[in-house]
Short mmCIF file of C-alpha atoms in Angstrom, two decimals:
data_model
loop_
_atom_site.label_atom_id
_atom_site.label_comp_id
_atom_site.label_asym_id
_atom_site.label_seq_id
_atom_site.Cartn_x
_atom_site.Cartn_y
_atom_site.Cartn_z
CA MET A 139 -9.49 -3.65 7.02
CA LEU A 140 -5.85 -4.54 6.16
CA GLY A 141 -4.87 -0.89 6.07
CA THR A 142 -5.84 -0.21 9.53
CA VAL A 143 -2.68 -1.59 11.14
CA VAL A 144 -0.25 -0.20 8.62
CA LYS A 145 1.39 2.52 10.77
CA GLU A 146 4.67 4.16 10.34
CA ALA A 147 6.82 6.12 12.72
CA GLY A 148 8.99 9.32 12.77
CA GLY A 149 9.56 10.95 9.48
CA LEU A 150 7.45 8.55 7.60
CA LEU A 151 4.44 9.63 9.81
CA ASP A 152 5.25 13.18 9.55
CA ARG A 153 5.16 13.02 5.69
CA ARG A 154 1.88 11.07 5.65
CA PHE A 155 0.31 13.63 7.91
CA PHE A 156 1.75 16.40 5.60
CA LEU A 157 0.69 14.73 2.21
CA ASN A 158 -2.81 13.20 3.36
CA GLY A 159 -3.81 15.81 5.94
CA LEU A 160 -2.29 19.18 6.11
CA LEU A 161 -1.55 19.84 2.44
CA PRO A 162 -4.88 18.90 1.16
CA VAL A 163 -6.85 20.84 3.85
CA LEU A 164 -4.73 23.98 3.17
CA ALA A 165 -5.67 23.76 -0.44
CA PHE A 166 -9.35 23.35 0.57
CA LEU A 167 -9.60 26.12 3.03
CA GLY A 168 -7.54 28.23 0.34
CA CYS A 169 -10.15 27.58 -2.26
CA CYS A 170 -13.06 28.04 0.09
CA LEU A 171 -11.42 31.58 1.06
CA LEU A 172 -11.13 32.55 -2.75
CA THR A 173 -14.68 31.60 -3.48
CA VAL A 174 -16.11 33.81 -0.57
CA ALA A 175 -13.94 36.66 -1.84
CA ALA A 176 -15.00 36.32 -5.47
CA ALA A 177 -18.66 36.28 -4.36
CA ARG A 178 -18.30 39.33 -2.15
CA GLY A 179 -16.60 41.97 -4.12
CA GLY A 180 -13.94 40.16 -5.95
CA VAL A 181 -10.56 38.74 -5.01
CA ALA A 182 -8.77 42.24 -5.70
CA GLY A 183 -11.14 43.87 -3.13
CA ALA A 184 -10.40 41.41 -0.50
CA VAL A 185 -6.65 41.53 -0.98
CA ASN A 186 -6.91 45.20 -0.37
CA ALA A 187 -8.94 44.97 2.75
CA TRP A 188 -6.53 42.49 3.95
CA GLN A 189 -3.57 44.92 3.41
CA ARG A 190 -5.53 47.57 5.34
CA GLN A 191 -5.81 45.64 8.40
CA ASP A 192 -3.64 45.98 11.48
CA VAL A 193 -0.81 43.76 12.01
CA THR A 194 -1.99 42.26 15.27
CA ILE A 195 -5.30 41.61 13.41
CA LYS A 196 -3.46 39.85 10.67
CA ILE A 197 -1.44 37.65 12.97
CA ILE A 198 -4.62 36.61 14.91
CA HIS A 199 -6.44 35.61 11.67
CA MET A 200 -3.27 33.63 10.45
CA LEU A 201 -2.95 31.89 13.64
CA ALA A 202 -6.68 30.97 13.63
CA PHE A 203 -6.29 29.85 10.10
CA LEU A 204 -3.45 27.58 10.96
CA VAL A 205 -5.16 26.20 14.02
CA VAL A 206 -8.23 25.37 11.97
CA ALA A 207 -6.08 23.64 9.41
CA LEU A 208 -4.07 21.60 11.85
CA LEU A 209 -7.32 20.36 13.60
CA ALA A 210 -8.95 19.57 10.34
CA ALA A 211 -5.72 17.73 9.11
CA ALA A 212 -5.52 15.94 12.34
CA TRP A 213 -9.13 14.62 12.03
CA LEU A 214 -8.81 13.87 8.39
CA ALA A 215 -5.62 11.65 8.88
CA SER A 216 -7.39 9.79 11.46
CA ALA A 217 -10.20 9.11 9.41
CA ALA A 218 -8.30 7.66 6.80
CA THR A 219 -9.47 4.12 7.13
CA THR A 220 -13.12 5.44 7.18
CA LEU A 221 -12.49 7.30 4.14
CA VAL A 222 -11.09 4.41 2.36
CA ARG A 223 -14.17 2.16 3.31
CA LEU A 224 -16.40 4.82 1.96
CA TYR A 225 -14.77 4.73 -1.48
CA GLU A 226 -14.78 1.06 -1.36
CA GLY A 227 -18.55 1.01 -1.20
CA TYR A 228 -19.67 0.29 2.21
CA TRP A 229 -22.68 2.57 1.98
CA PRO A 230 -25.34 2.13 4.83
CA GLY A 231 -28.72 4.01 5.08
CA LEU A 232 -31.60 5.01 2.79
CA ILE A 233 -29.41 6.85 0.20
CA GLY A 234 -26.40 4.30 0.56
CA ARG A 235 -28.30 1.10 -0.39
CA PRO A 236 -29.74 2.13 -3.70
CA LEU A 237 -26.38 3.24 -4.78
CA ARG A 238 -24.84 0.18 -3.64
CA ALA A 239 -27.21 -2.05 -5.46
CA LEU A 240 -26.59 0.08 -8.62
CA GLY A 241 -22.82 -0.41 -8.44
CA LEU A 242 -23.08 -4.08 -7.51
CA ARG A 243 -25.32 -4.76 -10.53
CA TRP A 244 -22.72 -3.16 -12.89
CA HIS A 245 -19.78 -4.68 -11.47
CA ARG A 246 -21.34 -8.33 -11.39
CA ASN A 247 -22.38 -7.93 -14.79
CA ARG A 248 -18.67 -6.77 -15.73
CA LEU A 249 -17.25 -9.72 -13.96
CA ALA A 250 -19.59 -12.21 -15.58
CA ALA A 251 -18.61 -10.90 -19.03
CA LEU A 252 -14.80 -11.46 -18.36
CA ASP A 253 -13.14 -14.55 -20.04
CA PRO A 254 -10.32 -16.10 -17.88
CA VAL A 255 -8.85 -17.62 -21.07
CA ASP A 256 -8.35 -14.22 -22.67
CA ASP A 257 -5.10 -12.77 -21.31
CA ARG A 258 -6.59 -9.19 -21.04
CA ASP A 259 -9.51 -10.29 -19.06
CA TYR A 260 -7.36 -12.56 -16.91
CA ALA A 261 -5.15 -9.54 -16.00
CA ARG A 262 -8.40 -7.87 -14.74
CA LEU A 263 -9.50 -10.84 -12.81
CA HIS A 264 -6.11 -11.14 -11.27
CA THR A 265 -5.93 -7.60 -9.86
CA SER A 266 -9.36 -5.91 -10.14
CA TYR A 267 -12.00 -8.49 -9.05
CA PRO A 268 -12.53 -10.88 -6.12
CA SER A 269 -12.38 -14.48 -6.91
CA ASP A 270 -15.66 -14.97 -4.98
CA PRO A 271 -18.72 -13.38 -7.04
CA SER A 272 -20.56 -13.03 -3.84
CA GLU A 273 -17.73 -10.73 -2.54
CA VAL A 274 -18.13 -8.10 -5.41
CA MET A 275 -18.03 -4.60 -4.08
CA PRO A 276 -20.03 -1.64 -5.76
CA THR A 277 -16.92 0.23 -6.71
CA ARG A 278 -13.80 -0.33 -8.51
CA LEU A 279 -11.57 0.70 -5.78
CA GLY A 280 -13.55 -1.86 -3.42
CA ASN A 281 -13.06 -4.72 -5.85
CA ILE A 282 -9.31 -3.95 -6.21
CA LEU A 283 -8.70 -3.94 -2.46
CA LYS A 284 -11.09 -7.05 -2.12
CA ASN A 285 -9.05 -8.90 -4.58
CA ALA A 286 -6.00 -8.39 -2.44
CA GLU A 287 -7.84 -9.24 0.88
CA LEU A 288 -9.13 -12.58 -0.57
CA HIS A 289 -5.86 -13.54 -2.14
CA PRO A 290 -4.22 -15.28 0.93
CA GLU A 291 -7.41 -16.98 1.44
CA ASP A 292 -7.77 -18.48 -2.01
CA ARG A 293 -4.13 -19.72 -2.26
CA TYR A 294 -3.26 -20.65 1.46
CA GLY A 295 -6.68 -20.77 3.40
CA LEU A 296 -5.45 -17.87 5.48
CA ASP A 297 -7.88 -15.22 6.92
CA ALA A 298 -6.15 -12.01 5.93
CA VAL A 299 -8.16 -9.94 8.36
CA VAL A 300 -7.27 -12.18 11.41
CA VAL A 301 -3.75 -12.96 10.48
CA TRP A 302 -2.53 -9.38 9.29
CA PRO A 303 -2.15 -7.69 12.72
CA ARG A 304 -0.11 -10.50 13.82
CA LEU A 305 1.93 -10.75 10.71
CA TYR A 306 2.68 -7.06 10.19
CA PRO A 307 5.05 -6.50 13.17
CA LEU A 308 7.32 -9.40 11.79
CA LEU A 309 7.77 -7.87 8.41
CA PRO A 310 11.22 -6.67 7.31
CA GLU A 311 11.69 -3.00 7.27
CA GLU A 312 11.88 -2.86 3.15
CA GLN A 313 8.53 -4.55 2.99
CA ARG A 314 6.64 -2.33 5.70
CA THR A 315 8.20 0.86 3.98
CA ALA A 316 6.94 -0.29 0.65
CA LEU A 317 3.38 -1.21 2.09
CA ILE A 318 3.48 2.47 3.73
CA ALA A 319 4.29 4.09 0.64
CA ALA A 320 1.62 2.52 -1.33
CA ARG A 321 -1.00 3.17 1.17
CA THR A 322 -0.05 6.59 1.64
CA GLU A 323 -0.35 7.45 -2.05
CA LEU A 324 -3.64 5.76 -2.19
CA GLU A 325 -4.98 7.79 0.81
CA PHE A 326 -3.64 10.86 -0.67
CA PHE A 327 -5.68 10.61 -3.87
CA LEU A 328 -8.89 9.77 -1.97
CA THR A 329 -8.26 12.61 0.45
CA VAL A 330 -8.04 15.02 -2.50
CA SER A 331 -11.22 13.53 -4.04
CA ALA A 332 -13.18 13.72 -0.73
CA LEU A 333 -12.20 17.42 -0.19
CA ALA A 334 -12.90 18.32 -3.79
CA ALA A 335 -16.39 16.78 -3.72
CA ALA A 336 -16.99 18.61 -0.31
CA TYR A 337 -15.65 21.98 -1.92
CA SER A 338 -18.18 21.30 -5.00
CA ALA A 339 -21.09 20.91 -2.64
CA THR A 340 -20.40 23.56 -0.20
CA SER A 341 -19.38 26.06 -2.63
CA GLY A 342 -22.33 25.38 -4.76
CA ILE A 343 -24.67 25.99 -1.91
CA PHE A 344 -22.91 29.00 -0.61
CA LEU A 345 -22.98 30.57 -4.08
CA ILE A 346 -26.61 30.08 -4.78
CA LEU A 347 -27.42 31.54 -1.33
CA ALA A 348 -25.09 34.38 -1.86
CA GLY A 349 -26.82 35.09 -5.47
CA ALA A 350 -23.34 34.97 -7.13
CA ASP A 351 -22.67 35.23 -10.85
CA PRO A 352 -23.77 31.85 -12.58
CA GLY A 353 -20.29 31.63 -14.23
CA LEU A 354 -18.65 31.62 -10.82
CA PHE A 355 -21.16 28.75 -9.63
CA LEU A 356 -20.43 26.82 -12.62
CA LEU A 357 -16.58 27.25 -12.27
CA CYS A 358 -16.48 26.43 -8.57
CA HIS A 359 -19.22 23.68 -8.46
CA ALA A 360 -18.16 21.72 -11.71
CA THR A 361 -14.64 21.77 -11.16
CA GLY A 362 -14.87 20.55 -7.65
CA GLY A 363 -17.04 17.51 -8.96
CA VAL A 364 -14.49 16.89 -11.88
CA VAL A 365 -11.50 17.17 -9.57
CA ALA A 366 -13.12 14.65 -7.34
CA LEU A 367 -13.59 12.18 -10.00
CA LEU A 368 -10.29 12.57 -11.59
CA ALA A 369 -8.60 12.01 -8.16
CA TYR A 370 -10.61 8.89 -7.61
CA ARG A 371 -9.54 7.56 -10.85
CA ALA A 372 -5.95 8.38 -9.97
CA ALA A 373 -6.34 6.44 -6.74
CA LEU A 374 -7.20 3.24 -8.72
CA PRO A 375 -3.37 2.57 -9.88
CA SER A 376 -2.38 3.22 -6.35
CA ALA A 377 -4.72 0.70 -4.98
CA ARG A 378 -3.52 -1.84 -7.35
CA LEU A 379 -0.03 -1.28 -6.22
CA TYR A 380 -0.97 -1.57 -2.64
CA GLY A 381 -2.89 -4.82 -3.30
CA GLN A 382 0.07 -6.23 -5.06
CA GLN A 383 2.27 -5.32 -2.13
CA VAL A 384 -0.45 -7.08 0.18
CA LYS A 385 -0.22 -10.20 -1.82
CA VAL A 386 3.67 -10.29 -2.05
CA THR A 387 3.53 -9.87 1.89
CA PHE A 388 1.37 -13.12 2.19
CA ASP A 389 3.33 -14.93 -0.65
CA VAL A 390 6.66 -14.26 0.59
CA HIS A 391 6.58 -13.57 4.36
CA ARG A 392 3.71 -15.58 5.79
CA ALA A 393 6.12 -18.17 7.15
CA LEU A 394 7.53 -15.35 9.52
CA LEU A 395 4.40 -15.83 11.61
CA LEU A 396 4.53 -19.54 11.64
CA THR A 397 8.23 -19.48 13.05
CA ALA A 398 7.20 -16.74 15.67
CA ILE A 399 4.57 -19.15 17.06
CA GLY A 400 6.56 -22.34 17.02
CA GLN A 401 4.74 -23.76 13.96
CA GLN A 402 7.78 -23.66 11.58
CA ASP A 403 7.84 -27.48 11.11
CA THR A 404 4.95 -27.94 8.76
CA ALA A 405 6.08 -31.07 7.04
CA GLY A 406 3.05 -33.32 6.23
CA ILE A 407 0.51 -30.72 7.29
CA ASP A 408 -1.83 -29.33 4.90
CA GLU A 409 -1.31 -25.57 5.03
CA HIS A 410 -4.72 -24.66 4.36
CA LEU A 411 -6.10 -26.50 7.30
CA LEU A 412 -3.21 -25.18 9.56
CA TRP A 413 -4.10 -21.61 8.74
CA GLN A 414 -7.78 -22.26 9.05
CA ALA A 415 -7.09 -23.81 12.42
CA LEU A 416 -4.85 -20.86 13.50
CA ALA A 417 -7.50 -18.27 12.71
CA ARG A 418 -10.27 -20.08 14.42
CA HIS A 419 -7.91 -20.31 17.41
CA TRP A 420 -6.90 -16.62 17.53
CA TYR A 421 -10.52 -15.52 16.74
CA ARG A 422 -12.69 -17.91 18.90
CA GLY A 423 -10.04 -18.58 21.54
CA ILE A 424 -10.30 -22.33 21.60
CA PRO A 425 -7.58 -24.88 21.85
CA LEU A 426 -5.55 -25.20 18.36
CA ALA A 427 -5.94 -28.96 18.29
CA ALA A 428 -9.76 -28.71 18.43
CA THR A 429 -9.86 -25.94 15.84
CA TYR A 430 -7.45 -28.06 13.61
CA ARG A 431 -9.90 -30.95 13.83
CA ALA A 432 -12.77 -28.65 13.06
CA ALA A 433 -11.09 -27.10 10.03
CA ALA A 434 -10.38 -30.53 8.56
CA ALA A 435 -14.10 -31.46 8.98
CA SER A 436 -15.55 -28.18 7.41
CA PRO A 437 -16.65 -28.48 3.89
CA SER A 438 -14.55 -26.92 1.20
CA PRO A 439 -15.64 -23.33 0.17
CA ASP A 440 -15.92 -24.42 -3.34
CA ASP A 441 -18.77 -27.01 -1.94
CA LEU A 442 -20.77 -24.14 -0.33
CA LEU A 443 -23.61 -22.76 -2.33
CA LEU A 444 -23.60 -18.99 -2.37
CA ASP A 445 -27.24 -17.52 -2.36
CA ASP A 446 -26.46 -14.21 -3.79
CA GLN A 447 -23.77 -15.28 -6.56
CA SER A 448 -26.17 -15.21 -9.30
CA MET A 449 -28.09 -12.03 -10.24
CA PRO A 450 -30.37 -11.06 -13.04
CA SER A 451 -28.17 -9.43 -15.76
CA ARG A 452 -29.90 -5.98 -16.27
CA ARG A 453 -28.40 -3.22 -18.21
CA SER A 454 -27.03 -0.17 -15.99
CA LEU A 455 -24.84 2.71 -16.40
CA PRO A 456 -21.35 2.89 -14.98
CA PRO A 457 -21.40 4.49 -11.53
CA THR A 458 -18.80 7.03 -12.70
CA ALA A 459 -21.16 8.12 -15.48
CA VAL A 460 -24.02 8.46 -13.06
CA LEU A 461 -21.94 10.71 -10.70
CA LEU A 462 -20.80 12.81 -13.58
CA ALA A 463 -24.35 13.10 -14.80
CA ALA A 464 -25.37 14.27 -11.43
CA ILE A 465 -22.66 17.09 -11.50
CA LEU A 466 -23.78 18.28 -14.73
CA ILE A 467 -27.51 18.28 -13.75
CA THR A 468 -26.73 20.23 -10.38
CA SER A 469 -24.60 22.69 -12.32
CA ALA A 470 -27.09 23.43 -14.94
CA LEU A 471 -29.85 23.81 -12.14
CA GLY A 472 -27.71 25.86 -10.06
CA ALA A 473 -27.07 28.15 -12.98
CA VAL A 474 -30.62 28.41 -13.85
CA LEU A 475 -31.40 29.39 -10.29
CA LEU A 476 -28.82 32.30 -10.41
CA GLN A 477 -30.15 33.84 -13.63
#
């Protein structure tokens, strides 16, 4: 994905690690400790027991907590790209495929209902859905990022996944900073959402096994699930901002790469064919002249028949509504089990 190569240095790296790793992990571990304390005698009792501990034991516990938090934050920060892909809708497996089909059906129906002539619908098409219906993703986040990923191919015939790692090091510092800031904000909300979902699941299982009060179970399980959904919704504007920055990068700065490889003189050359030839040259490793002839002989994408572009229009629930219903059902079942 495009965000894989968005790396920052120095203070920006420290800030990103703190915001997207350490701070959410500390909040997650703190909530877990409070949940355990509340289920086993109450928070006040846990505080009194802590105060009675020897200073050495306190220091050992605090160091162990900090080490666990740092290791978890480092792992979480390294898995940021995987986390984004998960929220985009790349879901394999027996459970993932039905959920993916549900999301695809919903968003393809939504896309088919949008009218490009209407200004409001066009704004959604411009930022929230890919131009190619066969590229629709099962989540809103996935469609926003796919829209940005396909933008350079639509406008310039440019394969963004192949070109991005070569273009990014040439960008002005201001543009790289803007990209990093937008990506960091997006990853922060997704990290909060993932940890809140993990807290909802783990706290719910623990409280059921511990035979805790039903009210405590509802508070922890339902609150974690709602926070996860709200954090995901908060990530969508950040995803649009990041997508716009990606589009701006290709619109304004793509010529930097042509200059760097000695292709700045493009007079009389079809830009679409040039970028297609370069992408094939970099990806396949065959001579540029041959790839240029192959690109010129290739059919236009508009002439290709997309097998999965059409899909039966069936009524379906929004994926967010399904998740919210799942939270409510599991909360009710857990409360009943603890009665």
